[in-house]
XYZ file of C-alpha atoms in Angstrom:
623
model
C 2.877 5.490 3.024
C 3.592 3.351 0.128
C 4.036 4.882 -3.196
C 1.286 4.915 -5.851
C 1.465 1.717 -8.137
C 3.320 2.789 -11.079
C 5.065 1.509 -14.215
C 7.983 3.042 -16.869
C 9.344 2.401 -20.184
C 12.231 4.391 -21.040
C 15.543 4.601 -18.820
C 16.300 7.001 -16.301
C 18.862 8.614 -18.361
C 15.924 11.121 -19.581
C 14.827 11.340 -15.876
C 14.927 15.288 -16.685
C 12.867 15.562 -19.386
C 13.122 18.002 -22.411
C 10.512 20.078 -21.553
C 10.659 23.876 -21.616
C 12.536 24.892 -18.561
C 12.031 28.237 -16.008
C 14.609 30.755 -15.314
C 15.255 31.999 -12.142
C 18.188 33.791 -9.637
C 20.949 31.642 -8.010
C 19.967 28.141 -9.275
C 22.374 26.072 -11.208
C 20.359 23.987 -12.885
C 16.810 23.933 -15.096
C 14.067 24.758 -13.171
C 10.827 22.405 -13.963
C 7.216 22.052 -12.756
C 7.746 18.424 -13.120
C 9.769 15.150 -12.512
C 9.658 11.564 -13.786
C 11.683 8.102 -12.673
C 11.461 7.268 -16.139
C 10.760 8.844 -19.461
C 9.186 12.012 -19.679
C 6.090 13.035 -18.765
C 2.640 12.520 -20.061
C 1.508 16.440 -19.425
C 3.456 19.368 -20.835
C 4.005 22.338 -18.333
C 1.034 23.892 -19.581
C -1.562 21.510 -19.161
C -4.461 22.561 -17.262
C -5.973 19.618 -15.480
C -5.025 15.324 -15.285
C -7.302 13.622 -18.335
C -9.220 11.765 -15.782
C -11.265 14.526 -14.094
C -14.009 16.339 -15.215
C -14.042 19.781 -15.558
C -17.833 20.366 -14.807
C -18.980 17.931 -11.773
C -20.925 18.920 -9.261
C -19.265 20.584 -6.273
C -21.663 20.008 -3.912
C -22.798 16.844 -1.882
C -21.138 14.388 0.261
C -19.561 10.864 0.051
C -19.726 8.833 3.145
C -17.523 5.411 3.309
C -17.072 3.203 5.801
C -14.353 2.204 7.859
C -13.490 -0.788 10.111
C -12.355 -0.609 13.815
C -11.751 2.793 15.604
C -9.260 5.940 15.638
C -7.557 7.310 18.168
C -5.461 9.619 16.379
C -5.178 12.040 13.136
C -1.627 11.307 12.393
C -0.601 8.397 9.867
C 2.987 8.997 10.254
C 3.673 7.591 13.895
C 4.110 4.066 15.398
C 1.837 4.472 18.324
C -1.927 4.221 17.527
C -4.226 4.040 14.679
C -4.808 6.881 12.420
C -8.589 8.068 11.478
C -8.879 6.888 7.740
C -9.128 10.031 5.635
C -6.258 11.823 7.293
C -4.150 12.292 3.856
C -6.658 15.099 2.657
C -5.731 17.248 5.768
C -1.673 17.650 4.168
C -0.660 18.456 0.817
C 2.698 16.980 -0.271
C 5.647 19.382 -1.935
C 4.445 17.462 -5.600
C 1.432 15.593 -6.729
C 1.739 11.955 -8.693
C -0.592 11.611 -11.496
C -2.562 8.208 -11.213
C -2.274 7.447 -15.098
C 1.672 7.948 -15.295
C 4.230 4.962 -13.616
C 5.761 7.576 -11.449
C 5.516 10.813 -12.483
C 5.158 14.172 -10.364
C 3.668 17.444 -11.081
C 4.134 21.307 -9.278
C 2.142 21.476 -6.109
C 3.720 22.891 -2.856
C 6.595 22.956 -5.075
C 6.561 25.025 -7.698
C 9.835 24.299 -9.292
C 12.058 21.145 -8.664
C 15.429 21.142 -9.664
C 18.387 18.311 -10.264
C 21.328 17.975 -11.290
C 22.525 15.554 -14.074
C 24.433 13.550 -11.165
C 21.394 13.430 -8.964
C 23.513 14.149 -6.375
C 21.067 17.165 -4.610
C 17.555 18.049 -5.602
C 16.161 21.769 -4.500
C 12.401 22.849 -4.220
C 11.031 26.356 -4.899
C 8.038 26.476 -3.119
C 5.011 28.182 -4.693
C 4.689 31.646 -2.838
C 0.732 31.245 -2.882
C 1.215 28.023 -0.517
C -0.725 28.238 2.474
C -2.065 26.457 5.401
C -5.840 26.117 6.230
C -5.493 28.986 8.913
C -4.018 31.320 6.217
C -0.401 31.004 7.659
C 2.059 30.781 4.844
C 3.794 27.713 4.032
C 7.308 28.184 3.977
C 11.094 25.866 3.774
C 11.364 26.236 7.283
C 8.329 23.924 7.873
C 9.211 21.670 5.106
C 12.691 20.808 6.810
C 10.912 20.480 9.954
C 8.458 17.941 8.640
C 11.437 15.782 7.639
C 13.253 16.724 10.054
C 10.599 15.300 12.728
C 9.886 12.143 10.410
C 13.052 11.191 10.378
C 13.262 10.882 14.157
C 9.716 10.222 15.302
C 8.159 9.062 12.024
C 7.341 5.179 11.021
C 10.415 3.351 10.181
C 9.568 2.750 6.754
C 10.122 6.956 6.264
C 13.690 6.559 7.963
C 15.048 3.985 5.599
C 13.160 5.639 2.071
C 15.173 9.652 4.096
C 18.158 7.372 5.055
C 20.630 8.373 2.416
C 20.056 12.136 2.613
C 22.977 13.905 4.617
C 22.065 17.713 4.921
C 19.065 19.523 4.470
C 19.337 23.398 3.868
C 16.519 26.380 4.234
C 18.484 28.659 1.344
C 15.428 31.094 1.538
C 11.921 31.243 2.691
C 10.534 29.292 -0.469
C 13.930 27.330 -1.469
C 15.393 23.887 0.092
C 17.749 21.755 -0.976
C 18.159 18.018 0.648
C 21.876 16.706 -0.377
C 22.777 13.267 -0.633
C 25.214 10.590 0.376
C 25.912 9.930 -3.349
C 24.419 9.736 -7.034
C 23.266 5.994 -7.268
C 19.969 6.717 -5.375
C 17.751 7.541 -8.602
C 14.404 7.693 -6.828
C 15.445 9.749 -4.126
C 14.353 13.378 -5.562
C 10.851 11.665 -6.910
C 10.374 10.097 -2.948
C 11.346 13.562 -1.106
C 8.735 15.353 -3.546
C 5.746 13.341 -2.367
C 6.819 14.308 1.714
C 4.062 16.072 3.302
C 4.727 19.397 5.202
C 3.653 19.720 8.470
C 3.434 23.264 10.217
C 6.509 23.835 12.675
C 4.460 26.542 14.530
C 1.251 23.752 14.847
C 3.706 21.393 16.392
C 5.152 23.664 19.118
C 4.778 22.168 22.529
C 3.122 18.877 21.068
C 4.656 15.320 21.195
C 4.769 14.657 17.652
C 5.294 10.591 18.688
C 1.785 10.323 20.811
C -1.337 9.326 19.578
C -4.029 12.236 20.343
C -6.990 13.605 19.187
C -5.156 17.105 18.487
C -6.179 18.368 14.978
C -2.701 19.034 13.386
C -3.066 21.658 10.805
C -2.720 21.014 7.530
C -3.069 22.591 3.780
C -4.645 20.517 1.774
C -8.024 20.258 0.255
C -9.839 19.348 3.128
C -10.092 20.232 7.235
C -12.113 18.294 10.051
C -14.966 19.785 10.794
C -16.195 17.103 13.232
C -15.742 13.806 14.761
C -16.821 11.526 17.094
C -13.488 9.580 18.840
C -12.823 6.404 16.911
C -16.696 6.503 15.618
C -16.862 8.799 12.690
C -14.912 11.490 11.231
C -16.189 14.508 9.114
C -13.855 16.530 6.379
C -15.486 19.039 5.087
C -13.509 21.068 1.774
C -11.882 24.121 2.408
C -13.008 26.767 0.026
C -9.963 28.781 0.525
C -7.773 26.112 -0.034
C -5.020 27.565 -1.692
C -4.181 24.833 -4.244
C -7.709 24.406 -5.780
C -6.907 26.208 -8.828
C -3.658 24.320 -9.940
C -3.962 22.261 -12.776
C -3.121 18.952 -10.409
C -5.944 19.776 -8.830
C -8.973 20.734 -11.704
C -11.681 18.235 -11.452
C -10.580 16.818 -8.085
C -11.981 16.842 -4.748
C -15.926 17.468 -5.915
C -17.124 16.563 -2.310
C -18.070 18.934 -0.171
C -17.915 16.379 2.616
C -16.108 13.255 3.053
C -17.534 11.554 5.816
C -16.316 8.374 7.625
C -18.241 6.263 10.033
C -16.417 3.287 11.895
C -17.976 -0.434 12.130
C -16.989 -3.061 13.781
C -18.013 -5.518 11.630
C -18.157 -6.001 8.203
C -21.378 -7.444 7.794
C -22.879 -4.412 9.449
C -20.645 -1.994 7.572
C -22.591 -3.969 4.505
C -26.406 -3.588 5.848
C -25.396 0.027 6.027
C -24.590 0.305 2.726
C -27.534 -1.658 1.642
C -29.662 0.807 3.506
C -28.076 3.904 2.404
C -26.253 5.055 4.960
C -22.759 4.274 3.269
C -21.926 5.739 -0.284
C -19.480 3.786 -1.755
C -18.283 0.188 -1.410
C -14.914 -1.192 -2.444
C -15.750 -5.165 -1.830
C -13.056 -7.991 -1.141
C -14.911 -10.919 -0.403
C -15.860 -12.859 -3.515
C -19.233 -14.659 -2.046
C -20.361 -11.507 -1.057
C -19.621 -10.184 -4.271
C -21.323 -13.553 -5.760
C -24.812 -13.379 -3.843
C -24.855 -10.504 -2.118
C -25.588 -7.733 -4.270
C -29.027 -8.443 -5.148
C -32.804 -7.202 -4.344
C -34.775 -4.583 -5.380
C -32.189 -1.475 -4.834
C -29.474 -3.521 -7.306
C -32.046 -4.257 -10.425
C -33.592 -0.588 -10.267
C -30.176 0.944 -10.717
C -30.539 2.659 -6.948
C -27.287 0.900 -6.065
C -24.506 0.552 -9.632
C -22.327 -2.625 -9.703
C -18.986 -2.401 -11.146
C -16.251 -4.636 -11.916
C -13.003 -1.839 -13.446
C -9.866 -3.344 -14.880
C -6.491 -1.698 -14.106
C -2.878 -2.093 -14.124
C -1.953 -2.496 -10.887
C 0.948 -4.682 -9.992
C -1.310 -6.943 -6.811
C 1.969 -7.054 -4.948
C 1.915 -10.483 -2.138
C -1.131 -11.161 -0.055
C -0.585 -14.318 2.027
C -0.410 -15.513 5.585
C 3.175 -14.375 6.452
C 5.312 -15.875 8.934
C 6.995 -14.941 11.986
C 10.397 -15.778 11.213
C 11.852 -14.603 14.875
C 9.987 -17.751 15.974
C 12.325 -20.876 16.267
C 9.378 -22.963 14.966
C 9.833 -21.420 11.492
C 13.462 -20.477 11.007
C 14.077 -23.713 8.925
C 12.417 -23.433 4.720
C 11.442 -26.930 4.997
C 8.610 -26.107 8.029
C 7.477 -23.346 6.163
C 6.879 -25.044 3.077
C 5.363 -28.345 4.588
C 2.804 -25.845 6.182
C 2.165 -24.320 2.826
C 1.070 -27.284 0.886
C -1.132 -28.164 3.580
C -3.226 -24.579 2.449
C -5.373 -26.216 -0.915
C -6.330 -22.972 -2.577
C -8.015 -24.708 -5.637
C -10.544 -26.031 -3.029
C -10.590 -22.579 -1.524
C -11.183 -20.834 -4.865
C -13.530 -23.167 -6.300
C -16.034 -23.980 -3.171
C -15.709 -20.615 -0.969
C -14.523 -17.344 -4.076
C -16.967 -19.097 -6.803
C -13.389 -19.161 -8.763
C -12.634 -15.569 -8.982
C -9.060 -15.351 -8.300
C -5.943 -16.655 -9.187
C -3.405 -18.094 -7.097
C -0.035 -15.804 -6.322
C 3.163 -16.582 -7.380
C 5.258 -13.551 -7.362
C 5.539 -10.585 -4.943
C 4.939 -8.685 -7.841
C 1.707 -10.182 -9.422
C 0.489 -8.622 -12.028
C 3.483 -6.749 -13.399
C 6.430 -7.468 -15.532
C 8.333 -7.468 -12.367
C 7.936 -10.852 -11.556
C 10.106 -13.931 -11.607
C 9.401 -16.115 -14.725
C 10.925 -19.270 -16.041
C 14.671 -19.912 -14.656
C 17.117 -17.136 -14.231
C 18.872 -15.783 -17.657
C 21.121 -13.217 -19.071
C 21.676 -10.619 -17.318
C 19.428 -11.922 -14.217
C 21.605 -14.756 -13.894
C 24.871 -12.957 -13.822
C 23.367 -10.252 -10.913
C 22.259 -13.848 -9.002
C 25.761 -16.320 -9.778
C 27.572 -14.045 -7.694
C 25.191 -15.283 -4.364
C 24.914 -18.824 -5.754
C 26.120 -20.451 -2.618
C 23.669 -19.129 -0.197
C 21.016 -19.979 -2.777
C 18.853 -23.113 -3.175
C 20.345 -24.805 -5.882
C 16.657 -25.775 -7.758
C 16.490 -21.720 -7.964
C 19.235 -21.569 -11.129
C 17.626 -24.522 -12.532
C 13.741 -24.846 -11.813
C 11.152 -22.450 -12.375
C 9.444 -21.276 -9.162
C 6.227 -23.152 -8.573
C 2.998 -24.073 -6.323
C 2.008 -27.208 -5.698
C -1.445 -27.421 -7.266
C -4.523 -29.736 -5.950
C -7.208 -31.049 -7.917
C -9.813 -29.027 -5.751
C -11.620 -31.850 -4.414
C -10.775 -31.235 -0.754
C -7.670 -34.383 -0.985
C -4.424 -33.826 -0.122
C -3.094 -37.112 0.477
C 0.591 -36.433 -2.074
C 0.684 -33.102 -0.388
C 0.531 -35.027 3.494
C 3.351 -37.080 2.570
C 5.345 -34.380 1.308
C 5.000 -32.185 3.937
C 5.685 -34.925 6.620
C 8.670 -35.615 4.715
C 10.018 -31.837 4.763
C 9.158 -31.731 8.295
C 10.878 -34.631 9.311
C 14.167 -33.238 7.321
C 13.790 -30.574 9.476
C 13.749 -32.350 12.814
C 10.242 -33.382 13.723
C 8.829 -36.328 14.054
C 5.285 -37.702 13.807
C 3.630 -39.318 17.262
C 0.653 -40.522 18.225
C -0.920 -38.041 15.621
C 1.214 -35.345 16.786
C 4.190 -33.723 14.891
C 6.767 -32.999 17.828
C 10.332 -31.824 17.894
C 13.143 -33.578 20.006
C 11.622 -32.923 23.247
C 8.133 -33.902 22.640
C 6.294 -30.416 21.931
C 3.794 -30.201 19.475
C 4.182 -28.212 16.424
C 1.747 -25.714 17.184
C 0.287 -22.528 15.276
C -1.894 -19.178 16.142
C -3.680 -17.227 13.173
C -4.000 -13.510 13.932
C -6.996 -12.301 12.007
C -8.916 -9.336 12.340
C -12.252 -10.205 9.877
C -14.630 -12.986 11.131
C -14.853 -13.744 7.607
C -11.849 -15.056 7.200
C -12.315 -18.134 9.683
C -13.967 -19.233 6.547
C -10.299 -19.487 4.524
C -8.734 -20.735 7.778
C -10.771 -23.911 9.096
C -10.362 -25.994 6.406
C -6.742 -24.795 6.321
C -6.716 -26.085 10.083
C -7.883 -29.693 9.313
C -5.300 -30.541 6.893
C -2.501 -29.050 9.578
C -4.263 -31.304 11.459
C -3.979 -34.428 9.264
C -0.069 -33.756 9.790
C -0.351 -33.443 13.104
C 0.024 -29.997 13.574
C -2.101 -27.942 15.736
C -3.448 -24.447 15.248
C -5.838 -21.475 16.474
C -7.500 -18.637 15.611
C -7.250 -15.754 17.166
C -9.689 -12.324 15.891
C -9.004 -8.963 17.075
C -10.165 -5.159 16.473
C -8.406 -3.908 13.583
C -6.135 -1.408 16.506
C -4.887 -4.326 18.552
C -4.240 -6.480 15.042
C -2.093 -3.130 14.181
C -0.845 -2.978 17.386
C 0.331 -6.996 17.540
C 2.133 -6.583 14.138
C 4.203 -3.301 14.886
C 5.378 -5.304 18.274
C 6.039 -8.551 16.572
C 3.181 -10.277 18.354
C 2.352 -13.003 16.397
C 2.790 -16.592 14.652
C 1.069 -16.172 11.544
C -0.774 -12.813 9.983
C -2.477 -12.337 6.565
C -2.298 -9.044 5.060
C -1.142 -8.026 1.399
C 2.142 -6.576 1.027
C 1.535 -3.766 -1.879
C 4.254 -3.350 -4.514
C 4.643 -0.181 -6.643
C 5.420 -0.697 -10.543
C 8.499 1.375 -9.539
C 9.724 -0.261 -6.625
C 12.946 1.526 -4.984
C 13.486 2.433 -1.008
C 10.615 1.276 0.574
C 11.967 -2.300 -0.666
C 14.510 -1.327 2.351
C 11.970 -1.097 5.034
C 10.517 -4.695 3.570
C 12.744 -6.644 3.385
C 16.186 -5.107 5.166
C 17.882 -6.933 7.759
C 18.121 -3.519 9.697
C 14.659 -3.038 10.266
C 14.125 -6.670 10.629
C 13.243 -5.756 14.945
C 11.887 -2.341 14.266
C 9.231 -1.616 15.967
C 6.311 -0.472 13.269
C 8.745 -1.134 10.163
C 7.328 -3.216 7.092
C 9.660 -6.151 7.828
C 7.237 -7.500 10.336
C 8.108 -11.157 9.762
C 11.912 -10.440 10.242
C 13.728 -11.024 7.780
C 17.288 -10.914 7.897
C 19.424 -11.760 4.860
C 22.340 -10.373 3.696
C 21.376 -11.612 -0.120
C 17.921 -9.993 -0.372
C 19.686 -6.688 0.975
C 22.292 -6.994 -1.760
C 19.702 -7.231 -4.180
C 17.546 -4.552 -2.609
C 20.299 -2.156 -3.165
C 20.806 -3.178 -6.482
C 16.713 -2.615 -6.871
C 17.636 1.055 -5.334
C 20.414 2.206 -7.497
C 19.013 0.489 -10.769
C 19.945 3.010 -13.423
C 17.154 2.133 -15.972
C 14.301 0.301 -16.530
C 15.556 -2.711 -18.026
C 17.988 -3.068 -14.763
C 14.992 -2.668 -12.501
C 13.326 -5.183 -14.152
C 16.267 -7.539 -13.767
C 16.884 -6.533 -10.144
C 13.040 -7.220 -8.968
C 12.778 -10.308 -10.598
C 16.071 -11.460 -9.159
C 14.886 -9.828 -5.979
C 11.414 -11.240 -6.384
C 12.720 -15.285 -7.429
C 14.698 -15.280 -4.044
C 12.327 -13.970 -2.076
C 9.980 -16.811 -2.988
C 12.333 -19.657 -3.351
C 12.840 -18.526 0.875
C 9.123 -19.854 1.251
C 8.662 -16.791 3.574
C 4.791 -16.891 3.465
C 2.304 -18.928 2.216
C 0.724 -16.749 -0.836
C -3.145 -16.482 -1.354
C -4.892 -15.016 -4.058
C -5.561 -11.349 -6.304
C -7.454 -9.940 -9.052
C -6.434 -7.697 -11.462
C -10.027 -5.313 -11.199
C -11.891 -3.390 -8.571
C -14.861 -4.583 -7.473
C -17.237 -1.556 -6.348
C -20.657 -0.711 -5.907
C -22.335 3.053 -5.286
C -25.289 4.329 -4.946
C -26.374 6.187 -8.324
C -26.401 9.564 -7.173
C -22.429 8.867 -6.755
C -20.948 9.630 -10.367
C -17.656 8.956 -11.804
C -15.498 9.971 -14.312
C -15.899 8.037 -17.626
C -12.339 7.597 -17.980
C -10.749 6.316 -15.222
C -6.719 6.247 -14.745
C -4.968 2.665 -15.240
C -3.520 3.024 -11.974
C -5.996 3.493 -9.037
C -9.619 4.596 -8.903
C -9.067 8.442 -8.690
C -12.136 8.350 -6.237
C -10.928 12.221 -5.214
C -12.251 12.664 -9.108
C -15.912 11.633 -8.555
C -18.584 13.765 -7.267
C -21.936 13.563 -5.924
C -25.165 14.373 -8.796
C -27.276 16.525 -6.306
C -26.782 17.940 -3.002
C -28.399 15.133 -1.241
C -27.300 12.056 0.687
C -28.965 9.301 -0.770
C -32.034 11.197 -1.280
C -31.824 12.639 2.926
C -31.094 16.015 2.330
C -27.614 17.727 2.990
C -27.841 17.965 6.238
C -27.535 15.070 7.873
C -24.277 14.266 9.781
C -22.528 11.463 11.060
C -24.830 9.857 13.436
C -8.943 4.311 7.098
C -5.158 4.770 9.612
C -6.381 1.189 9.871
C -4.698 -0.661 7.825
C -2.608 0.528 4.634
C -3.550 -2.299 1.996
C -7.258 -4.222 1.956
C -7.122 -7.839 1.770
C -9.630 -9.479 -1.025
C -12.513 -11.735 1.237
C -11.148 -11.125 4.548
């Protein structure tokens, strides 16, 4: 649901860009086959295909993945359930984001977009070729019913990026226009352009809200031709799909199949892919990565080992807390539980030192809080300076740091010390609160794996007297327990877009702090972080956005809401060699919908053989 990571340069004053423009009847403004937050955009509007692809892979084969858990459902846009991975080939969206641009969109459903200088309205013209995979045509009428039904059925996060649009009019079969509440929303045309459209004939009769096993109907590149419930899915291309000719789409989706079989467990899901039964492998856990990939199929090139750079900002992975929970409404608990987690001794003994420690919700971007607040950051924070920790105007935000040799004797004392400010007190080798109850904690997990992370975490909680569990679960009910709220502590990353703008709403905004399914699953409810969340929102340029995350991003942290982990700045992957890829590769994702398969053969098995992620939105590294 998130936006595609992506960064800009120039203001949003050249949102519109001067490229050659399209006439047309009864629009009042330029008509263009593209739209950028920023700048203008990399392509022309007569390019023929993204730089990334190549023109003459293969179209035949298959790639087979694997996922973790089960399905019970083919649509990513609800609460209830979990979604088959896979399930964004089935929908095209009204534009198409490049994966080498910040955030810039090109003519897909839509033909045309246009927008005023006020960015008060934006209008589509929808291409009249646009079709669904039955041959229907794709028309306005099902692209206001798609929003339409998202806005009161979809995920939360959908209803607060929609929130500020106040009428949505079909002006003709192919035209739309979605009005809004005001002009200080800049994002708001790029976020409507990536909606998917649903068909409102398909949905007739159906409870959009319940988890099923109906195939919806869709127009993208790609239909189900088979699957086995919550086992395996099968999307095979459709070769009448009407898009597969516009230059968005060149080079892209070389599979014939994309196959997806389900595992419980990791360390199967690995075997499999060690055997050749499983394609491609995007690995997060650094001793697997370490020791793992070895043997004879690694050193005769069978299997390829990458590590690829990119550009991604790495966003906040962490164990988050539950902030509903008395036990950690006060800062000074959360942060005596945090230096109790030594990630130098985690890094060094159990990731063979492969990542570096997180210190921004934006790592890895320009977007994160440096130093102490300045110039114009400073004036955008003075205003809230009384419901701000004082160290945050004059102390950089830092971690404590260990030596990595498993001690944490200064890091004891100071957490005893914070949690005795905050009203517990240390017993008989238990820390209790007034009326004699333990300080106690459970860690939802969903990966085995992790237990590894957690049990030393454990025995230095324990050292302060605190006392803690572990609780693993399939990846459904770990989905399930964070859209209800049913937990103490969770680790998951929080992904962060180089352009962040109103999905920061359903993050961090104190009105979807208690919705069900929102992205504000720890609660929070602060009337400073939404001040600066609209201020992220209606940033007018780049250099204000800048200043607004990084104000955004400092009091987030200085709030000691979670206890951050680790990231990398490259993808680790490994595929078998009949798997190619492009030799350029965009600096903002792996384009894997741009690779293709040599021969018509599964790992050397022939074509034929059949199957004998929504699970969760962002992968954690060594889960």
């Amino acid at each position: 649901m998130n936006k595609l990571l992506r960064i800009a340069l120039l203001s949003l004053s050249s949102l519109l860009f001067t490229q050659p423009v399209f006439a047309a009847p009864n629009t009042s403004e330029p008509l263009r086959r593209a739209i950028s937050m920023h700048g203008e955009p990399v392509y022309g509007p007569h390019f023929t295909h993204f730089n990334y692809v190549n023109l003459n892979a293969s179209r035949a084969g298959s790639l087979r993945r694997a996922a973790m858990g089960s399905f019970d459902n083919f649509n990513a846009y609800i609460v209830k359930g979990v979604a088959a991975d896979g399930t964004s080939y089935l929908f095209d969206t009204l534009m198409q984001q490049s994966s080498d641009e910040a955030f810039t969109l090109y003519a897909l459903v839509a033909e045309f977009i246009e927008v005023p200088d006020d960015r008060s309205w934006v209008r589509f013209h929808l291409n009249p070729n646009a079709r669904f995979s039955d041959g229907s045509a794709l028309t306005a009428a099902d692209v206001k019913f798609t929003f339409d039904v998202l806005m009161e059925k979809g995920v939360p996060q959908l209803r607060a990026q929609y929130k500020e649009v106040t009428k949505v009019e079909v002006e003709s079969k192919s035209v739309i226009k979605f009005s809004f509440k005001d002009n200080k929303n800049k994002e708001l045309a790029l976020i409507l352009a990536q909606l998917p459209v649903f068909s409102e004939k398909d949905w007739q009769g159906k409870d959009f809200a319940k988890a099923t096993l109906n195939v919806p109907l869709g127009s993208g590149p790609y239909t189900i031709k088979s699957f086995d419930a919550g086992r395996s899915i099968d999307y095979q291309r459709n070769e009448n799909y009407w898009a597969k000719d516009l230059p968005v789409n060149r080079g892209r989706y070389n599979f014939k199949h994309v196959i997806f079989d389900y595992y419980k467990d990791g360390s199967i899901a690995f075997e499999a892919f060690k055997a050749g039964e499983v394609d491609f492998r995007a690995e997060n856990i650094s001793k697997q990565w370490a020791t793992g990939y070895q043997g004879k199929q690694f050193t005769s090139g069978n299997i390829i080992k990458e590590e690829i750079q990119h550009q991604n900002p790495q966003g906040m992975q962490a164990f988050w807390f539950n902030l509903r929970k008395d036990k950690f409404k006060d800062p000074n608990v959360r942060k005596a539980l945090g230096l109790m987690f030594d990630f130098e001794w985690t890094n060094k003994t159990l990731f063979y030192g492969a990542y570096k420690r997180s210190e921004s919700f934006f790592s890895n971007s320009e977007l994160a809080a440096r130093g102490i607040p300045e110039g114009d950051e400073l004036a955008l924070l003075t205003p809230f300076k009384a419901q701000l920790p004082p160290a945050l105007f004059t102390q950089a935000y830092t971690l404590d740091k260990t030596k990595g040799n498993g001690r944490v004797r200064k890091q004891q004392r100071q957490a005893i010390r914070l949690l005795k400010q905050a009203g517990w007190t240390l017993k008989s080798g238990k820390m209790v609160d007034a009326n004699g109850k333990q300080l106690s904690l459970e860690f939802l997990v969903y990966s085995p794996s992790f237990e590894r992370v957690i049990q030393p975490f454990r025995k230095n909680l324990q050292r302060i007297g605190v006392a803690s569990e572990i609780r693993i679960v399939d990846v459904s009910q770990y989905i399930n327990r964070l859209n209800s709220f049913d937990f103490d502590i969770y680790t998951l990353i929080q992904a962060q877009s180089l352009s962040p703008g109103n999905e920061q709403l359903s993050m961090w905004g104190s009105e979807f702090a208690n919705v069900p399914g929102t992205l504000n699953r720890i609660g929070l409810e602060d009337p400073v972080v939404d001040a600066l969340v609209t201020e992220v929102i209606n940033a007018t340029d780049r250099e204000n956005l800048v200043t607004a995350a990084r104000a955004l991003d400092r009091v987030l942290l200085w709030k000691n809401l979670v206890i951050p982990q680790w990231h990398i700045s490259s993808y680790r992957v490994a595929y078998w060699q009949q798997i190619q890829r492009p030799e350029k590769l965009p600096k903002y994702g792996l384009a894997i919908d741009s690779w293709w398969q040599e021969t018509d053969t599964i790992n050397g098995q022939g074509a034929s053989r059949q199957s004998s992620t929504r699970g969760l939105s962002t992968s954690r590294q060594d889960n």
